CSV table of C-alpha atoms in Angstrom, one decimal:
chain,number,residue,atom,x,y,z
A,1,UNK,CA,-5.7,-25.9,-12.2
A,2,UNK,CA,-3.3,-26.1,-9.3
A,3,UNK,CA,-1.8,-29.3,-8.0
A,4,UNK,CA,-1.8,-27.8,-4.5
A,5,UNK,CA,-5.2,-26.2,-4.3
A,6,UNK,CA,-7.5,-28.5,-2.3
A,7,UNK,CA,-10.5,-26.2,-1.6
A,8,UNK,CA,-11.8,-22.6,-2.1
A,9,UNK,CA,-14.7,-21.2,-0.1
A,10,UNK,CA,-16.4,-17.9,0.5
A,11,UNK,CA,-16.1,-17.1,4.2
A,12,UNK,CA,-17.5,-13.6,4.2
A,13,UNK,CA,-19.6,-11.4,1.9
A,14,UNK,CA,-20.0,-7.8,2.9
A,15,UNK,CA,-22.4,-5.3,1.4
A,16,UNK,CA,-22.9,-1.7,2.4
A,17,UNK,CA,-25.9,0.5,1.4
A,18,UNK,CA,-23.5,3.3,0.5
A,19,UNK,CA,-21.9,1.1,-2.1
A,20,UNK,CA,-25.1,0.3,-3.9
A,21,UNK,CA,-26.0,-3.1,-5.3
A,22,UNK,CA,-23.1,-3.2,-7.7
A,23,UNK,CA,-20.3,-3.5,-5.1
A,24,UNK,CA,-19.4,-6.2,-2.6
A,25,UNK,CA,-16.4,-7.2,-0.5
A,26,UNK,CA,-15.8,-10.9,-0.6
A,27,UNK,CA,-13.3,-12.9,1.6
A,28,UNK,CA,-12.2,-16.3,0.3
A,29,UNK,CA,-10.4,-19.1,2.1
A,30,UNK,CA,-7.9,-21.1,0.0
A,31,UNK,CA,-6.7,-24.4,1.3
A,32,UNK,CA,-3.4,-25.7,-0.2
A,33,UNK,CA,-2.0,-29.1,0.5
A,34,UNK,CA,0.9,-31.1,-1.0
A,35,UNK,CA,-0.1,-34.6,-2.1
A,36,UNK,CA,3.0,-36.4,-1.0
A,37,UNK,CA,4.8,-33.9,1.3
A,38,UNK,CA,4.3,-30.6,3.1
A,39,UNK,CA,4.0,-27.8,0.6
A,40,UNK,CA,6.6,-25.0,1.1
A,41,UNK,CA,5.6,-21.4,1.5
A,42,UNK,CA,7.4,-20.6,-1.8
A,43,UNK,CA,5.3,-23.3,-3.6
A,44,UNK,CA,2.0,-22.1,-2.1
A,45,UNK,CA,2.8,-18.4,-2.7
A,46,UNK,CA,3.6,-19.1,-6.3
A,47,UNK,CA,0.3,-21.0,-6.8
A,48,UNK,CA,-1.7,-18.5,-5.0
A,49,UNK,CA,-0.3,-15.6,-6.9
A,50,UNK,CA,-1.0,-17.3,-10.2
A,51,UNK,CA,-4.6,-18.2,-9.2
A,52,UNK,CA,-5.5,-14.7,-7.9
A,53,UNK,CA,-3.9,-13.0,-10.9
A,54,UNK,CA,-6.0,-15.2,-13.2
A,55,UNK,CA,-9.2,-14.4,-11.4
A,56,UNK,CA,-8.5,-10.7,-11.4
A,57,UNK,CA,-7.6,-10.7,-15.0
A,58,UNK,CA,-10.8,-12.6,-15.9
A,59,UNK,CA,-13.1,-10.4,-13.9
A,60,UNK,CA,-11.5,-7.1,-14.6
A,61,UNK,CA,-12.0,-7.6,-18.3
A,62,UNK,CA,-15.7,-7.4,-17.6
A,63,UNK,CA,-15.1,-4.3,-15.2
A,64,UNK,CA,-16.5,-6.4,-12.3
A,65,UNK,CA,-13.4,-6.2,-10.0
A,66,UNK,CA,-11.6,-3.2,-8.5
A,67,UNK,CA,-8.5,-3.6,-6.5
């Protein structure tokens, strides 16, 4: 959980016949917002890095994500 993360949405899902049904490219939009003040780049970058790392770690253990 992140105190700055307000919303996450999928904005694009790309599939290609050459990739087969197992592979997709997904683009996410993350919206960060400070509750009481404008969030700094450093705060957002730190939160985003932690969130993305956690997602990749979770999915890569199931061999579902390739960077």
